[in-house]
Tab-separated table of C-alpha atoms in Angstrom:
chain	number	residue	atom	x	y	z
S	1	MET	CA	-87.010	-255.106	-5.480
S	2	LEU	CA	-85.110	-253.866	-2.451
S	3	THR	CA	-86.516	-251.638	0.233
S	4	VAL	CA	-84.824	-248.243	0.268
S	5	THR	CA	-82.727	-248.001	3.434
S	6	ILE	CA	-80.582	-244.924	2.902
S	7	ALA	CA	-82.519	-242.791	5.395
S	8	ALA	CA	-81.174	-244.893	8.247
S	9	ASP	CA	-77.697	-243.512	7.640
S	10	LYS	CA	-78.812	-239.900	8.068
S	11	ILE	CA	-77.715	-238.517	4.723
S	12	THR	CA	-78.149	-234.799	4.215
S	13	ALA	CA	-81.083	-233.275	2.361
S	14	GLU	CA	-78.655	-232.037	-0.299
S	15	HIS	CA	-77.211	-235.517	-0.827
S	16	ALA	CA	-80.711	-237.020	-0.964
S	17	ARG	CA	-81.559	-234.507	-3.691
S	18	ASP	CA	-78.388	-235.391	-5.607
S	19	LEU	CA	-79.236	-239.087	-5.291
S	20	ARG	CA	-82.656	-238.486	-6.827
S	21	GLN	CA	-81.154	-236.499	-9.676
S	22	ALA	CA	-78.475	-239.114	-10.344
S	23	ALA	CA	-81.068	-241.892	-10.339
S	24	ALA	CA	-83.251	-239.916	-12.738
S	25	VAL	CA	-80.311	-239.578	-15.126
S	26	LEU	CA	-79.541	-243.301	-15.012
S	27	ALA	CA	-83.080	-244.714	-14.982
S	28	GLY	CA	-83.941	-246.063	-18.403
S	29	ALA	CA	-80.650	-244.928	-19.981
S	30	PRO	CA	-80.028	-247.113	-23.049
S	31	ASP	CA	-76.221	-246.824	-23.124
S	32	VAL	CA	-73.830	-245.977	-20.270
S	33	THR	CA	-70.034	-245.690	-20.138
S	34	LEU	CA	-68.491	-245.982	-16.665
S	35	LEU	CA	-64.933	-244.872	-15.927
S	36	GLY	CA	-62.747	-245.403	-12.881
S	37	HIS	CA	-59.599	-243.424	-12.167
S	38	VAL	CA	-56.166	-244.317	-13.551
S	39	ASN	CA	-54.432	-247.256	-11.872
S	40	PRO	CA	-57.789	-248.236	-10.413
S	41	ASP	CA	-58.134	-249.614	-6.919
S	42	ALA	CA	-60.930	-251.867	-5.740
S	43	ASP	CA	-63.187	-248.930	-4.890
S	44	ALA	CA	-62.903	-247.324	-8.324
S	45	PHE	CA	-63.205	-250.550	-10.320
S	46	GLY	CA	-65.645	-252.278	-7.972
S	47	SER	CA	-67.940	-249.260	-7.909
S	48	ALA	CA	-67.908	-249.037	-11.705
S	49	VAL	CA	-68.540	-252.758	-12.167
S	50	GLY	CA	-71.254	-252.884	-9.497
S	51	LEU	CA	-73.190	-249.983	-10.971
S	52	ALA	CA	-72.653	-251.240	-14.527
S	53	LEU	CA	-74.049	-254.672	-13.638
S	54	ALA	CA	-77.180	-253.119	-12.143
S	55	LEU	CA	-77.709	-250.909	-15.194
S	56	ARG	CA	-77.154	-253.824	-17.554
S	57	ASN	CA	-79.657	-255.895	-15.594
S	58	ALA	CA	-82.107	-253.029	-16.104
S	59	GLY	CA	-81.620	-253.226	-19.881
S	60	ALA	CA	-78.778	-250.801	-20.645
S	61	THR	CA	-75.736	-251.446	-22.807
S	62	VAL	CA	-72.744	-250.790	-20.538
S	63	ARG	CA	-68.968	-250.713	-20.640
S	64	VAL	CA	-66.356	-250.128	-17.918
S	65	SER	CA	-62.897	-248.690	-18.493
S	66	PHE	CA	-60.102	-246.474	-17.143
S	67	GLY	CA	-57.250	-244.471	-18.610
S	68	ASP	CA	-54.210	-246.374	-17.309
S	69	PRO	CA	-53.309	-249.142	-17.790
S	70	VAL	CA	-55.004	-248.717	-21.146
S	71	ASP	CA	-55.461	-252.341	-22.149
S	72	GLU	CA	-55.967	-254.606	-19.137
S	73	VAL	CA	-57.500	-254.852	-15.696
S	74	PRO	CA	-54.968	-255.162	-12.844
S	75	GLU	CA	-54.689	-258.819	-11.902
S	76	SER	CA	-55.920	-258.378	-8.335
S	77	LEU	CA	-59.200	-256.845	-9.583
S	78	ARG	CA	-60.122	-259.286	-12.330
S	79	HIS	CA	-62.269	-261.454	-10.073
S	80	LEU	CA	-64.673	-258.519	-9.706
S	81	ASP	CA	-65.579	-258.499	-13.417
S	82	THR	CA	-66.697	-262.040	-14.117
S	83	ASP	CA	-69.190	-260.777	-16.725
S	84	GLY	CA	-66.483	-259.134	-18.849
S	85	LEU	CA	-67.791	-255.559	-18.771
S	86	TYR	CA	-64.311	-254.026	-19.076
S	87	VAL	CA	-63.190	-252.592	-22.426
S	88	PRO	CA	-59.740	-251.109	-23.220
S	89	ALA	CA	-59.486	-247.324	-23.263
S	90	ALA	CA	-59.251	-247.260	-27.051
S	91	GLU	CA	-62.716	-248.839	-27.304
S	92	VAL	CA	-64.471	-246.187	-25.214
S	93	PRO	CA	-66.777	-244.113	-27.462
S	94	GLU	CA	-65.428	-240.686	-28.391
S	95	ALA	CA	-68.455	-238.856	-26.974
S	96	PRO	CA	-70.643	-241.123	-24.819
S	97	ALA	CA	-74.201	-239.889	-24.387
S	98	LEU	CA	-74.003	-240.761	-20.680
S	99	LEU	CA	-70.640	-241.023	-18.960
S	100	VAL	CA	-70.244	-241.888	-15.265
S	101	ALA	CA	-66.903	-241.101	-13.585
S	102	LEU	CA	-66.430	-242.991	-10.332
S	103	ASP	CA	-63.949	-242.374	-7.495
S	104	ALA	CA	-62.151	-239.670	-9.519
S	105	GLY	CA	-61.543	-236.503	-7.529
S	106	ASP	CA	-60.710	-234.384	-10.554
S	107	LEU	CA	-60.640	-234.597	-14.331
S	108	SER	CA	-56.931	-235.433	-14.526
S	109	ARG	CA	-57.596	-238.705	-12.685
S	110	LEU	CA	-59.198	-240.079	-15.869
S	111	GLY	CA	-55.852	-240.016	-17.691
S	112	VAL	CA	-56.090	-240.525	-21.453
S	113	LEU	CA	-59.887	-240.657	-21.203
S	114	THR	CA	-60.123	-237.066	-19.983
S	115	ASP	CA	-61.090	-235.957	-23.490
S	116	ARG	CA	-64.230	-238.124	-23.367
S	117	VAL	CA	-65.655	-235.843	-20.671
S	118	ALA	CA	-65.151	-232.705	-22.743
S	119	ALA	CA	-66.528	-234.393	-25.873
S	120	THR	CA	-69.617	-235.619	-24.004
S	121	ARG	CA	-70.351	-232.179	-22.615
S	122	GLU	CA	-69.802	-230.493	-25.982
S	123	ALA	CA	-72.216	-232.947	-27.602
S	124	GLY	CA	-74.888	-232.138	-25.023
S	125	GLY	CA	-74.497	-235.413	-23.163
S	126	VAL	CA	-74.473	-236.093	-19.426
S	127	VAL	CA	-71.423	-236.543	-17.205
S	128	LEU	CA	-72.278	-237.944	-13.784
S	129	VAL	CA	-69.531	-237.807	-11.149
S	130	VAL	CA	-69.892	-240.261	-8.239
S	131	ASP	CA	-67.198	-239.825	-5.615
S	132	HIS	CA	-66.294	-239.447	-1.943
S	133	HIS	CA	-63.056	-237.432	-2.103
S	134	VAL	CA	-63.105	-234.191	-0.139
S	135	SER	CA	-61.001	-232.613	-2.906
S	136	ASN	CA	-63.503	-233.438	-5.678
S	137	THR	CA	-63.756	-230.590	-8.200
S	138	ARG	CA	-67.299	-231.509	-9.378
S	139	PHE	CA	-66.423	-231.630	-13.051
S	140	GLY	CA	-69.653	-233.290	-14.132
S	141	THR	CA	-72.925	-231.925	-15.433
S	142	HIS	CA	-74.326	-233.822	-12.425
S	143	ASN	CA	-72.328	-234.529	-9.276
S	144	LEU	CA	-73.086	-237.082	-6.579
S	145	VAL	CA	-70.313	-236.395	-4.072
S	146	ASP	CA	-70.293	-237.198	-0.365
S	147	ALA	CA	-66.955	-236.630	1.365
S	148	SER	CA	-68.309	-238.273	4.521
S	149	ALA	CA	-68.888	-241.585	2.742
S	150	GLU	CA	-66.463	-244.365	3.603
S	151	ALA	CA	-66.036	-245.323	-0.051
S	152	THR	CA	-67.499	-244.563	-3.446
S	153	ALA	CA	-68.957	-248.068	-3.249
S	154	ALA	CA	-71.115	-246.913	-0.317
S	155	ILE	CA	-72.556	-244.125	-2.469
S	156	VAL	CA	-73.215	-246.556	-5.319
S	157	LEU	CA	-75.117	-248.790	-2.892
S	158	ARG	CA	-77.348	-245.836	-1.954
S	159	LEU	CA	-77.806	-245.086	-5.648
S	160	LEU	CA	-78.924	-248.653	-6.345
S	161	ASP	CA	-81.443	-248.319	-3.536
S	162	GLU	CA	-82.730	-245.089	-5.073
S	163	LEU	CA	-83.046	-246.857	-8.426
S	164	GLY	CA	-84.753	-249.828	-6.771
S	165	GLU	CA	-82.361	-252.296	-8.413
S	166	PRO	CA	-81.909	-255.802	-6.940
S	167	LEU	CA	-78.640	-256.479	-5.137
S	168	THR	CA	-77.274	-259.600	-6.853
S	169	GLU	CA	-74.163	-261.419	-5.656
S	170	PRO	CA	-71.876	-260.115	-8.462
S	171	ILE	CA	-72.962	-256.531	-7.718
S	172	ALA	CA	-72.530	-257.049	-3.980
S	173	ARG	CA	-69.080	-258.611	-4.496
S	174	ALA	CA	-67.822	-255.625	-6.472
S	175	LEU	CA	-69.119	-253.130	-3.913
S	176	TYR	CA	-67.828	-255.161	-0.955
S	177	ALA	CA	-64.322	-254.963	-2.434
S	178	GLY	CA	-64.546	-251.173	-2.447
S	179	LEU	CA	-65.756	-251.014	1.146
S	180	LEU	CA	-63.111	-253.461	2.323
S	181	THR	CA	-60.133	-251.678	0.806
S	182	ASP	CA	-61.111	-248.041	1.278
S	183	THR	CA	-61.715	-248.581	4.999
S	184	SER	CA	-58.356	-250.378	5.433
S	185	SER	CA	-60.079	-253.707	6.029
S	186	PHE	CA	-62.773	-251.989	8.111
S	187	ARG	CA	-60.276	-250.350	10.480
S	188	ARG	CA	-61.813	-246.981	9.566
S	189	ALA	CA	-65.341	-248.345	9.520
S	190	THR	CA	-68.435	-246.708	10.943
S	191	GLY	CA	-71.776	-248.209	11.882
S	192	SER	CA	-72.929	-247.303	8.393
S	193	THR	CA	-70.011	-249.264	6.913
S	194	HIS	CA	-70.925	-252.400	8.813
S	195	ARG	CA	-74.608	-252.088	7.962
S	196	ALA	CA	-73.689	-251.828	4.295
S	197	ALA	CA	-71.227	-254.728	4.572
S	198	ALA	CA	-73.891	-256.879	6.240
S	199	ARG	CA	-76.266	-256.284	3.340
S	200	LEU	CA	-73.561	-257.226	0.840
S	201	LEU	CA	-72.639	-260.387	2.727
S	202	ASP	CA	-76.302	-261.325	2.994
S	203	ALA	CA	-76.475	-261.054	-0.798
S	204	GLY	CA	-74.053	-263.971	-1.007
S	205	VAL	CA	-70.561	-262.423	-0.938
S	206	ASP	CA	-67.732	-264.732	0.185
S	207	ALA	CA	-65.656	-262.280	2.229
S	208	SER	CA	-62.509	-264.401	2.234
S	209	ALA	CA	-62.626	-264.995	-1.524
S	210	VAL	CA	-62.899	-261.248	-2.147
S	211	ALA	CA	-60.158	-260.273	0.301
S	212	ARG	CA	-57.460	-262.748	-0.645
S	213	PRO	CA	-56.526	-261.462	-4.145
S	214	LEU	CA	-56.868	-257.851	-2.973
S	215	ILE	CA	-54.878	-257.990	0.256
S	216	ASP	CA	-53.276	-261.345	0.984
S	217	THR	CA	-51.687	-262.460	-2.289
S	218	HIS	CA	-48.362	-261.347	-3.827
S	219	PRO	CA	-45.816	-263.054	-6.103
S	220	PHE	CA	-42.559	-264.187	-4.497
S	221	GLY	CA	-40.676	-261.291	-6.136
S	222	TYR	CA	-42.676	-258.926	-3.935
S	223	LEU	CA	-40.711	-260.107	-0.919
S	224	ASN	CA	-37.381	-259.212	-2.533
S	225	MET	CA	-38.702	-255.808	-3.612
S	226	LEU	CA	-40.014	-255.174	-0.131
S	227	SER	CA	-36.648	-256.068	1.395
S	228	THR	CA	-34.921	-253.502	-0.818
S	229	VAL	CA	-37.439	-250.743	-0.214
S	230	LEU	CA	-37.649	-251.296	3.539
S	231	GLY	CA	-33.863	-251.056	3.667
S	232	ARG	CA	-34.287	-247.373	2.760
S	233	VAL	CA	-37.060	-246.536	5.195
S	234	ARG	CA	-36.454	-243.537	7.441
S	235	LEU	CA	-38.156	-242.220	10.565
S	236	ASP	CA	-38.299	-238.466	11.206
S	237	PRO	CA	-39.680	-238.074	14.752
S	238	ALA	CA	-39.820	-234.267	14.548
S	239	ALA	CA	-41.811	-234.169	11.315
S	240	ALA	CA	-45.610	-233.969	10.986
S	241	HIS	CA	-45.993	-231.504	13.847
S	242	GLY	CA	-43.684	-233.601	15.996
S	243	LEU	CA	-45.927	-236.653	15.598
S	244	GLY	CA	-43.465	-238.503	13.379
S	245	LEU	CA	-43.070	-239.315	9.689
S	246	VAL	CA	-41.968	-242.658	8.266
S	247	HIS	CA	-41.038	-242.645	4.588
S	248	THR	CA	-39.292	-244.512	1.790
S	249	PHE	CA	-39.113	-244.602	-1.998
S	250	VAL	CA	-39.482	-247.159	-4.787
S	251	ARG	CA	-37.382	-246.922	-7.941
S	252	THR	CA	-38.471	-248.306	-11.296
S	253	GLU	CA	-35.890	-251.079	-11.185
S	254	ASP	CA	-37.124	-252.218	-7.776
S	255	VAL	CA	-40.449	-253.348	-9.220
S	256	ALA	CA	-39.251	-254.781	-12.541
S	257	GLY	CA	-41.492	-257.702	-13.442
S	258	LEU	CA	-43.960	-256.950	-10.659
S	259	ARG	CA	-47.523	-255.663	-10.816
S	260	GLN	CA	-48.651	-252.157	-9.941
S	261	GLU	CA	-50.372	-253.717	-6.931
S	262	GLU	CA	-47.029	-254.674	-5.375
S	263	MET	CA	-45.697	-251.117	-5.528
S	264	GLU	CA	-48.922	-249.665	-4.173
S	265	SER	CA	-48.903	-252.017	-1.193
S	266	VAL	CA	-45.639	-250.681	0.276
S	267	ILE	CA	-47.457	-247.866	2.086
S	268	ASN	CA	-49.507	-250.418	4.016
S	269	VAL	CA	-46.338	-251.955	5.412
S	270	ILE	CA	-44.465	-248.854	6.514
S	271	ARG	CA	-47.565	-247.215	7.988
S	272	THR	CA	-47.441	-249.801	10.773
S	273	ALA	CA	-44.540	-247.945	12.461
S	274	ALA	CA	-45.849	-247.060	15.918
S	275	GLU	CA	-43.654	-243.958	16.170
S	276	ALA	CA	-45.118	-242.215	13.116
S	277	GLU	CA	-48.430	-240.421	12.633
S	278	VAL	CA	-47.819	-240.087	8.873
S	279	ALA	CA	-46.405	-242.532	6.319
S	280	ALA	CA	-45.228	-241.521	2.846
S	281	VAL	CA	-43.999	-243.519	-0.135
S	282	LEU	CA	-42.569	-241.980	-3.302
S	283	LYS	CA	-42.822	-244.223	-6.386
S	284	GLN	CA	-40.830	-243.493	-9.512
S	285	ALA	CA	-43.009	-243.068	-12.583
S	286	GLY	CA	-40.353	-241.565	-14.890
S	287	PRO	CA	-36.807	-240.163	-14.809
S	288	ASP	CA	-37.967	-237.124	-12.819
S	289	THR	CA	-41.566	-238.041	-12.040
S	290	TRP	CA	-42.796	-239.469	-8.754
S	291	THR	CA	-46.218	-240.495	-7.540
S	292	GLY	CA	-46.758	-240.306	-3.822
S	293	SER	CA	-48.978	-242.056	-1.299
S	294	LEU	CA	-49.723	-240.551	2.110
S	295	ARG	CA	-51.415	-242.162	5.096
S	296	ALA	CA	-52.169	-240.774	8.551
S	297	VAL	CA	-53.241	-242.500	11.742
S	298	GLY	CA	-55.801	-239.835	12.632
S	299	ARG	CA	-54.196	-236.547	13.647
S	300	VAL	CA	-52.881	-234.976	10.416
S	301	ASP	CA	-55.016	-234.087	7.382
S	302	VAL	CA	-52.819	-235.515	4.634
S	303	SER	CA	-55.343	-234.531	1.954
S	304	ALA	CA	-54.215	-230.933	2.512
S	305	ALA	CA	-50.600	-231.971	1.932
S	306	ALA	CA	-51.582	-233.849	-1.229
S	307	ILE	CA	-53.554	-230.870	-2.553
S	308	ALA	CA	-50.546	-228.612	-1.947
S	309	LEU	CA	-48.517	-231.030	-4.072
S	310	GLY	CA	-51.109	-231.041	-6.875
S	311	GLY	CA	-53.027	-234.142	-5.827
S	312	GLY	CA	-55.893	-234.897	-3.471
S	313	GLY	CA	-57.687	-237.552	-1.519
S	314	HIS	CA	-59.095	-238.132	1.943
S	315	ARG	CA	-58.057	-236.708	5.304
S	316	PHE	CA	-56.097	-239.814	6.226
S	317	ALA	CA	-55.279	-241.292	2.793
S	318	ALA	CA	-54.184	-239.207	-0.183
S	319	GLY	CA	-51.895	-239.123	-3.196
S	320	PHE	CA	-50.162	-236.858	-5.696
S	321	THR	CA	-47.748	-236.676	-8.656
S	322	VAL	CA	-44.677	-234.426	-8.582
S	323	HIS	CA	-41.672	-233.744	-10.790
S	324	GLY	CA	-38.023	-233.263	-9.796
S	325	ASP	CA	-35.070	-235.181	-8.440
S	326	LEU	CA	-35.619	-237.410	-5.436
S	327	ALA	CA	-33.961	-235.167	-2.844
S	328	GLU	CA	-35.934	-232.116	-3.954
S	329	VAL	CA	-39.214	-233.989	-4.085
S	330	THR	CA	-38.629	-235.519	-0.649
S	331	ASP	CA	-38.062	-232.064	0.842
S	332	ARG	CA	-41.255	-230.749	-0.776
S	333	VAL	CA	-43.276	-233.645	0.570
S	334	LYS	CA	-41.919	-233.174	4.089
S	335	ALA	CA	-42.694	-229.447	3.950
S	336	ALA	CA	-46.253	-230.116	2.766
S	337	ILE	CA	-46.817	-232.614	5.571
S	338	ASP	CA	-45.453	-230.191	8.154
S	339	ALA	CA	-47.839	-227.517	6.842
S	340	ALA	CA	-50.890	-229.797	6.828
S	341	PRO	CA	-53.444	-229.001	9.523
S	342	LEU	CA	-54.097	-231.136	12.556
S	343	VAL	CA	-57.527	-232.727	12.801
């Protein structure tokens, strides 16, 4: 068994209490369903897989899923689930006795599996929310939320310590993926992040093998898509409180034949513009539906802009879904960014 080390990272008394309560709910549970948010990233899926592996090792029957895509794990995340814990959305029980929602700031982020939360609560079951988004609405019967955590994976690591579960290499690999991606390859890391990463590496994680499919691998068609999308990029120096906004958009036809991962990665390219504090990418999800990604260097709270647009996220990384034609949506996004507070 591992020695509990969470006290070293100076968690609050309230969070320590929530950790104990979450561990009490999970300890000895015979059957657990774990859900990440729609279009899962490495933090959502890695956190779910890591916790599921630990619970399975403790004797529970477990399953991991998410609401969209409804029938497969994104290709870049498949190496995190070598034990095959994922099940398609249609195979998730109608009313799980114990449901854990990970990295989902609000109920809508569970997509078509939203109804499982209501059914679980109505049946007298437990819904445990584990998350680090500042905009989290605490929709569970139990909520383990720490907006100061670098990633949901960091909270799961604390939870495993509270449970006293061994940190095996497959568990550590899944959690390392969440830490890596949600800190922008440790660019937004703290001492706590590196202490956690060291523990995961010491458990046997191959850092390069985890990073390559998540960050450094794209099909050739990605380069053509990127050329098209970057041809539309615009810089508005006066936007974002005069700190600069760089933005572009991705149409459905631009990503034909490509994975969701390729579209989501565009924000990481345009955010490198030195003249812009904020980067924004609008991605077409329907004739008049757009999902948006926002990133900030460190001066503008883009979570406030995302919340104003019906979404949420972190201070420097957030997202949303809006409806309307491109010109109208672009104006709304710019206005929300201009109204977002400085940090």
